[in-house]
């Protein structure tokens, strides 16, 4: 469903600071996959995630999602595709601290047509990550692990085809990190495609497929 062919990302092309962060990367991610993208710091993991999801552009090769080539879409079409098909979980949670869990998880549905169902749909996502009892607490009252569960609920509330997570356990201790991986494992067992970028071997071990990046190349 996601296919990269000879994918090349060049930052600051044509300038003195030009840097090729991805070098002719070929890969395929199928529906239902549970993939760890591993590699050392600076290898190009986050870049790969941004480019595969259309957050950032690419300079060579192609990325195709369900047969649609990302490089051929304009900004509006590309962000529409992202909203419809992708959910994102980041290391620093990126939640609204003064909003409740429910309010945070409802945010991606702000433009949905069936307004009446929004709360119900958000509560369903919150339940799937195991924090129903915290729905009406503000995020600033939560632990790191609870915040990350909230961020995962927000990522999956719009029923994306694929969830991208960039170092989702990077700010967590090892016990909490294992608990968050259980959440991803459960979602994947329910059919959710999950792609996790991590430099942590313990996290990678729990994924079903590994793609290792070194110096901008798949090894
Ligand atoms: N906006 C940018 N401009 C220039 N170089 C960048 C930019 N973002 C990342 N890089 C460089 O690209 C390489 C890969 O970065 P990144 O994908 O963030 O690595 P990782 O996530 O594996 O740690 C690094 O050498 C980094 O310095
Ligand atoms: Mg990174």
mmCIF file of C-alpha atoms and ligand atoms in Angstrom:
data_model
loop_
_atom_site.group_PDB
_atom_site.id
_atom_site.type_symbol
_atom_site.label_atom_id
_atom_site.label_comp_id
_atom_site.label_asym_id
_atom_site.label_seq_id
_atom_site.Cartn_x
_atom_site.Cartn_y
_atom_site.Cartn_z
ATOM 1 C CA UNK A 1 0.000 0.000 0.000
ATOM 2 C CA UNK A 2 2.980 2.333 0.590
ATOM 3 C CA UNK A 3 5.735 1.924 -1.951
ATOM 4 C CA UNK A 4 9.000 3.852 -2.198
ATOM 5 C CA UNK A 5 11.177 3.469 -5.274
ATOM 6 C CA UNK A 6 14.650 4.993 -5.483
ATOM 7 C CA UNK A 7 13.404 7.546 -2.974
ATOM 8 C CA UNK A 8 15.881 10.382 -2.520
ATOM 9 C CA UNK A 9 15.603 13.301 -0.116
ATOM 10 C CA UNK A 10 17.987 16.232 -0.460
ATOM 11 C CA UNK A 11 17.820 19.005 2.129
ATOM 12 C CA UNK A 12 18.800 22.526 0.977
ATOM 13 C CA UNK A 13 19.308 21.410 -2.612
ATOM 14 C CA UNK A 14 21.654 23.659 -4.570
ATOM 15 C CA UNK A 15 22.957 25.421 -1.470
ATOM 16 C CA UNK A 16 26.269 25.065 0.343
ATOM 17 C CA UNK A 17 24.477 23.147 3.083
ATOM 18 C CA UNK A 18 23.022 20.594 0.629
ATOM 19 C CA UNK A 19 22.636 17.222 2.328
ATOM 20 C CA UNK A 20 21.293 13.972 0.923
ATOM 21 C CA UNK A 21 19.392 12.337 3.784
ATOM 22 C CA UNK A 22 17.796 9.462 1.822
ATOM 23 C CA UNK A 23 19.634 7.704 -0.995
ATOM 24 C CA UNK A 24 17.575 5.691 -3.474
ATOM 25 C CA UNK A 25 15.500 3.928 -0.839
ATOM 26 C CA UNK A 26 13.313 1.059 -2.050
ATOM 27 C CA UNK A 27 10.693 -0.371 0.288
ATOM 28 C CA UNK A 28 7.137 -1.593 0.517
ATOM 29 C CA UNK A 29 4.761 -1.468 3.439
ATOM 30 C CA UNK A 30 1.667 -3.637 3.232
ATOM 31 C CA UNK A 31 -1.733 -3.400 4.890
ATOM 32 C CA UNK A 32 -1.553 -4.846 8.395
ATOM 33 C CA UNK A 33 2.237 -4.525 8.678
ATOM 34 C CA UNK A 34 3.892 -3.739 12.010
ATOM 35 C CA UNK A 35 7.217 -2.211 11.032
ATOM 36 C CA UNK A 36 10.127 -0.852 13.028
ATOM 37 C CA UNK A 37 12.358 1.628 11.206
ATOM 38 C CA UNK A 38 15.634 1.422 13.096
ATOM 39 C CA UNK A 39 19.046 3.041 12.877
ATOM 40 C CA UNK A 40 21.363 5.328 14.782
ATOM 41 C CA UNK A 41 20.729 9.009 15.383
ATOM 42 C CA UNK A 42 21.065 10.965 12.152
ATOM 43 C CA UNK A 43 20.565 7.891 9.946
ATOM 44 C CA UNK A 44 17.481 9.363 8.269
ATOM 45 C CA UNK A 45 14.629 7.648 10.156
ATOM 46 C CA UNK A 46 12.522 10.751 10.804
ATOM 47 C CA UNK A 47 13.205 11.998 7.295
ATOM 48 C CA UNK A 48 11.876 8.710 5.920
ATOM 49 C CA UNK A 49 8.731 9.044 8.012
ATOM 50 C CA UNK A 50 8.122 12.646 6.892
ATOM 51 C CA UNK A 51 8.655 11.808 3.247
ATOM 52 C CA UNK A 52 6.590 8.576 3.225
ATOM 53 C CA UNK A 53 3.698 10.426 4.838
ATOM 54 C CA UNK A 54 3.869 13.450 2.561
ATOM 55 C CA UNK A 55 4.728 15.875 5.381
ATOM 56 C CA UNK A 56 7.915 16.664 3.479
ATOM 57 C CA UNK A 57 8.727 16.561 -0.236
ATOM 58 C CA UNK A 58 11.325 14.423 -2.010
ATOM 59 C CA UNK A 59 13.803 15.219 -4.765
ATOM 60 C CA UNK A 60 14.182 11.858 -6.502
ATOM 61 C CA UNK A 61 12.358 8.564 -7.027
ATOM 62 C CA UNK A 62 8.777 8.179 -5.867
ATOM 63 C CA UNK A 63 6.388 7.405 -3.032
ATOM 64 C CA UNK A 64 3.105 5.787 -3.980
ATOM 65 C CA UNK A 65 0.218 5.353 -1.553
ATOM 66 C CA UNK A 66 -2.607 3.079 -2.694
ATOM 67 C CA UNK A 67 -1.526 3.742 -6.268
ATOM 68 C CA UNK A 68 -1.349 7.546 -5.901
ATOM 69 C CA UNK A 69 2.067 9.143 -6.320
ATOM 70 C CA UNK A 70 2.625 11.710 -3.564
ATOM 71 C CA UNK A 71 4.962 13.918 -5.614
ATOM 72 C CA UNK A 72 2.182 14.560 -8.114
ATOM 73 C CA UNK A 73 -0.282 15.921 -5.551
ATOM 74 C CA UNK A 74 -0.615 19.614 -4.723
ATOM 75 C CA UNK A 75 -0.551 20.729 -1.075
ATOM 76 C CA UNK A 76 -4.321 20.601 -0.653
ATOM 77 C CA UNK A 77 -4.636 17.081 -2.050
ATOM 78 C CA UNK A 78 -1.612 15.896 -0.129
ATOM 79 C CA UNK A 79 -2.942 17.144 3.204
ATOM 80 C CA UNK A 80 -6.369 15.687 2.436
ATOM 81 C CA UNK A 81 -4.753 12.297 1.852
ATOM 82 C CA UNK A 82 -2.838 12.660 5.119
ATOM 83 C CA UNK A 83 -5.982 13.534 7.072
ATOM 84 C CA UNK A 84 -7.897 10.621 5.622
ATOM 85 C CA UNK A 85 -5.301 7.866 5.676
ATOM 86 C CA UNK A 86 -2.684 8.677 8.314
ATOM 87 C CA UNK A 87 -2.344 9.153 12.037
ATOM 88 C CA UNK A 88 0.776 10.493 13.740
ATOM 89 C CA UNK A 89 2.302 9.915 17.190
ATOM 90 C CA UNK A 90 5.336 11.987 18.164
ATOM 91 C CA UNK A 91 7.896 11.640 20.939
ATOM 92 C CA UNK A 92 6.877 14.836 22.709
ATOM 93 C CA UNK A 93 3.139 13.958 22.501
ATOM 94 C CA UNK A 94 2.192 17.334 20.914
ATOM 95 C CA UNK A 95 -1.045 17.508 22.913
ATOM 96 C CA UNK A 96 -2.977 20.563 24.112
ATOM 97 C CA UNK A 97 -1.974 20.521 27.793
ATOM 98 C CA UNK A 98 -4.925 22.573 29.085
ATOM 99 C CA UNK A 99 -7.526 20.551 27.182
ATOM 100 C CA UNK A 100 -9.036 17.324 28.461
ATOM 101 C CA UNK A 101 -8.170 13.937 26.964
ATOM 102 C CA UNK A 102 -11.579 13.855 25.267
ATOM 103 C CA UNK A 103 -11.121 17.356 23.801
ATOM 104 C CA UNK A 104 -7.668 16.447 22.455
ATOM 105 C CA UNK A 105 -8.920 13.259 20.852
ATOM 106 C CA UNK A 106 -11.929 15.061 19.326
ATOM 107 C CA UNK A 107 -9.708 17.672 17.625
ATOM 108 C CA UNK A 108 -8.963 15.715 14.409
ATOM 109 C CA UNK A 109 -12.728 15.262 13.926
ATOM 110 C CA UNK A 110 -13.457 18.990 14.063
ATOM 111 C CA UNK A 111 -14.287 19.067 10.363
ATOM 112 C CA UNK A 112 -16.164 15.757 10.277
ATOM 113 C CA UNK A 113 -19.672 15.846 8.849
ATOM 114 C CA UNK A 114 -21.553 13.780 11.418
ATOM 115 C CA UNK A 115 -21.142 16.103 14.420
ATOM 116 C CA UNK A 116 -23.356 13.987 16.680
ATOM 117 C CA UNK A 117 -21.031 11.025 16.412
ATOM 118 C CA UNK A 118 -17.786 12.874 17.199
ATOM 119 C CA UNK A 119 -17.866 12.411 20.963
ATOM 120 C CA UNK A 120 -18.838 8.768 20.627
ATOM 121 C CA UNK A 121 -16.039 8.116 18.128
ATOM 122 C CA UNK A 122 -13.488 9.863 20.373
ATOM 123 C CA UNK A 123 -14.603 7.848 23.414
ATOM 124 C CA UNK A 124 -14.212 4.662 21.388
ATOM 125 C CA UNK A 125 -10.593 5.577 20.535
ATOM 126 C CA UNK A 126 -9.903 6.484 24.175
ATOM 127 C CA UNK A 127 -11.268 3.121 25.247
ATOM 128 C CA UNK A 128 -9.067 1.283 22.747
ATOM 129 C CA UNK A 129 -5.937 2.696 24.403
ATOM 130 C CA UNK A 130 -7.243 1.915 27.892
ATOM 131 C CA UNK A 131 -7.790 5.358 29.435
ATOM 132 C CA UNK A 132 -11.596 5.723 29.492
ATOM 133 C CA UNK A 133 -11.407 6.718 33.155
ATOM 134 C CA UNK A 134 -9.200 9.714 32.269
ATOM 135 C CA UNK A 135 -11.373 11.138 29.473
ATOM 136 C CA UNK A 136 -12.339 14.275 31.380
ATOM 137 C CA UNK A 137 -8.951 14.996 32.976
ATOM 138 C CA UNK A 138 -6.796 17.743 31.493
ATOM 139 C CA UNK A 139 -3.600 16.498 29.864
ATOM 140 C CA UNK A 140 -1.362 18.432 32.278
ATOM 141 C CA UNK A 141 -2.567 16.100 35.059
ATOM 142 C CA UNK A 142 -1.413 12.939 33.264
ATOM 143 C CA UNK A 143 1.761 10.836 33.500
ATOM 144 C CA UNK A 144 4.003 10.423 30.434
ATOM 145 C CA UNK A 145 2.550 7.024 29.595
ATOM 146 C CA UNK A 146 -1.025 8.312 29.921
ATOM 147 C CA UNK A 147 -0.185 11.274 27.669
ATOM 148 C CA UNK A 148 1.214 8.948 25.041
ATOM 149 C CA UNK A 149 -1.948 6.799 25.196
ATOM 150 C CA UNK A 150 -3.938 9.986 24.640
ATOM 151 C CA UNK A 151 -1.731 10.864 21.657
ATOM 152 C CA UNK A 152 -2.283 7.376 20.208
ATOM 153 C CA UNK A 153 -6.057 7.740 20.659
ATOM 154 C CA UNK A 154 -5.899 11.057 18.802
ATOM 155 C CA UNK A 155 -3.865 9.409 16.016
ATOM 156 C CA UNK A 156 -6.390 6.631 15.507
ATOM 157 C CA UNK A 157 -9.683 8.471 16.056
ATOM 158 C CA UNK A 158 -10.202 9.257 12.376
ATOM 159 C CA UNK A 159 -9.666 5.571 11.538
ATOM 160 C CA UNK A 160 -6.446 5.993 9.524
ATOM 161 C CA UNK A 161 -5.087 3.221 7.318
ATOM 162 C CA UNK A 162 -1.643 3.669 8.834
ATOM 163 C CA UNK A 163 -0.232 5.049 12.069
ATOM 164 C CA UNK A 164 3.248 6.582 11.924
ATOM 165 C CA UNK A 165 5.050 6.940 15.260
ATOM 166 C CA UNK A 166 8.384 8.772 15.607
ATOM 167 C CA UNK A 167 10.260 7.616 18.714
ATOM 168 C CA UNK A 168 6.936 7.177 20.586
ATOM 169 C CA UNK A 169 8.721 5.811 23.646
ATOM 170 C CA UNK A 170 11.659 8.222 23.548
ATOM 171 C CA UNK A 171 10.475 10.202 26.562
ATOM 172 C CA UNK A 172 9.346 7.198 28.619
ATOM 173 C CA UNK A 173 11.014 4.857 31.131
ATOM 174 C CA UNK A 174 11.440 1.222 30.072
ATOM 175 C CA UNK A 175 8.396 -0.129 31.930
ATOM 176 C CA UNK A 176 6.064 2.532 30.512
ATOM 177 C CA UNK A 177 7.678 2.089 27.122
ATOM 178 C CA UNK A 178 6.786 -1.636 27.204
ATOM 179 C CA UNK A 179 3.187 -0.753 28.109
ATOM 180 C CA UNK A 180 2.944 1.635 25.149
ATOM 181 C CA UNK A 181 4.301 -1.096 22.865
ATOM 182 C CA UNK A 182 1.491 -3.355 24.154
ATOM 183 C CA UNK A 183 -0.986 -0.735 22.939
ATOM 184 C CA UNK A 184 0.580 -0.741 19.450
ATOM 185 C CA UNK A 185 0.662 -4.567 19.451
ATOM 186 C CA UNK A 186 -3.035 -4.690 20.300
ATOM 187 C CA UNK A 187 -3.924 -2.178 17.568
ATOM 188 C CA UNK A 188 -1.866 -4.144 15.039
ATOM 189 C CA UNK A 189 -3.545 -7.416 16.056
ATOM 190 C CA UNK A 190 -6.844 -5.657 15.272
ATOM 191 C CA UNK A 191 -5.537 -4.992 11.744
ATOM 192 C CA UNK A 192 -4.036 -1.524 12.108
ATOM 193 C CA UNK A 193 -0.913 -0.864 10.025
ATOM 194 C CA UNK A 194 1.754 0.623 12.312
ATOM 195 C CA UNK A 195 5.163 2.088 11.431
ATOM 196 C CA UNK A 196 7.398 2.931 14.389
ATOM 197 C CA UNK A 197 10.645 4.857 14.073
ATOM 198 C CA UNK A 198 12.962 3.975 16.943
ATOM 199 C CA UNK A 199 16.592 3.676 17.929
ATOM 200 C CA UNK A 200 15.607 1.423 20.866
ATOM 201 C CA UNK A 201 16.241 -2.309 20.165
ATOM 202 C CA UNK A 202 13.696 -3.286 22.855
ATOM 203 C CA UNK A 203 11.001 -1.404 20.970
ATOM 204 C CA UNK A 204 12.090 -2.752 17.579
ATOM 205 C CA UNK A 205 12.068 -6.346 18.884
ATOM 206 C CA UNK A 206 8.321 -6.142 19.447
ATOM 207 C CA UNK A 207 7.551 -5.170 15.848
ATOM 208 C CA UNK A 208 7.043 -7.842 13.184
ATOM 209 C CA UNK A 209 9.245 -6.357 10.445
ATOM 210 C CA UNK A 210 12.441 -4.335 10.628
ATOM 211 C CA UNK A 211 13.754 -1.800 8.143
ATOM 212 C CA UNK A 212 17.199 -0.598 9.123
ATOM 213 C CA UNK A 213 18.437 2.742 7.831
ATOM 214 C CA UNK A 214 22.102 3.634 7.851
ATOM 215 C CA UNK A 215 23.464 6.833 6.339
ATOM 216 C CA UNK A 216 20.291 7.364 4.314
ATOM 217 C CA UNK A 217 20.170 3.847 2.854
ATOM 218 C CA UNK A 218 18.199 0.724 3.674
ATOM 219 C CA UNK A 219 20.603 -1.973 4.845
HETATM 220 N N1 LIG B 1 15.774 20.349 7.778
HETATM 221 C C1 LIG B 1 16.981 19.810 7.592
HETATM 222 N N2 LIG B 1 17.955 20.468 6.902
HETATM 223 C C2 LIG B 1 19.164 19.917 6.690
HETATM 224 N N3 LIG B 1 19.526 18.718 7.144
HETATM 225 C C3 LIG B 1 18.626 18.010 7.850
HETATM 226 C C4 LIG B 1 17.307 18.523 8.115
HETATM 227 N N4 LIG B 1 16.629 17.601 8.840
HETATM 228 C C5 LIG B 1 17.487 16.569 9.026
HETATM 229 N N5 LIG B 1 18.663 16.805 8.432
HETATM 230 C C6 LIG B 1 19.832 15.898 8.420
HETATM 231 O O1 LIG B 1 19.463 14.673 7.814
HETATM 232 C C7 LIG B 1 20.040 13.572 8.516
HETATM 233 C C8 LIG B 1 18.943 12.626 8.958
HETATM 234 O O2 LIG B 1 18.153 13.264 9.946
HETATM 235 P P1 LIG B 1 16.918 12.528 10.641
HETATM 236 O O3 LIG B 1 16.063 11.963 9.596
HETATM 237 O O4 LIG B 1 16.310 13.475 11.603
HETATM 238 O O5 LIG B 1 17.668 11.339 11.405
HETATM 239 P P2 LIG B 1 17.144 10.357 12.553
HETATM 240 O O6 LIG B 1 15.684 10.565 12.731
HETATM 241 O O7 LIG B 1 17.502 8.986 12.072
HETATM 242 O O8 LIG B 1 17.922 10.692 13.778
HETATM 243 C C9 LIG B 1 20.847 14.170 9.661
HETATM 244 O O9 LIG B 1 22.201 14.219 9.265
HETATM 245 C C10 LIG B 1 20.285 15.545 9.824
HETATM 246 O O10 LIG B 1 21.260 16.446 10.282
HETATM 247 MG MG1 LIG B 2 14.527 11.202 14.326
#
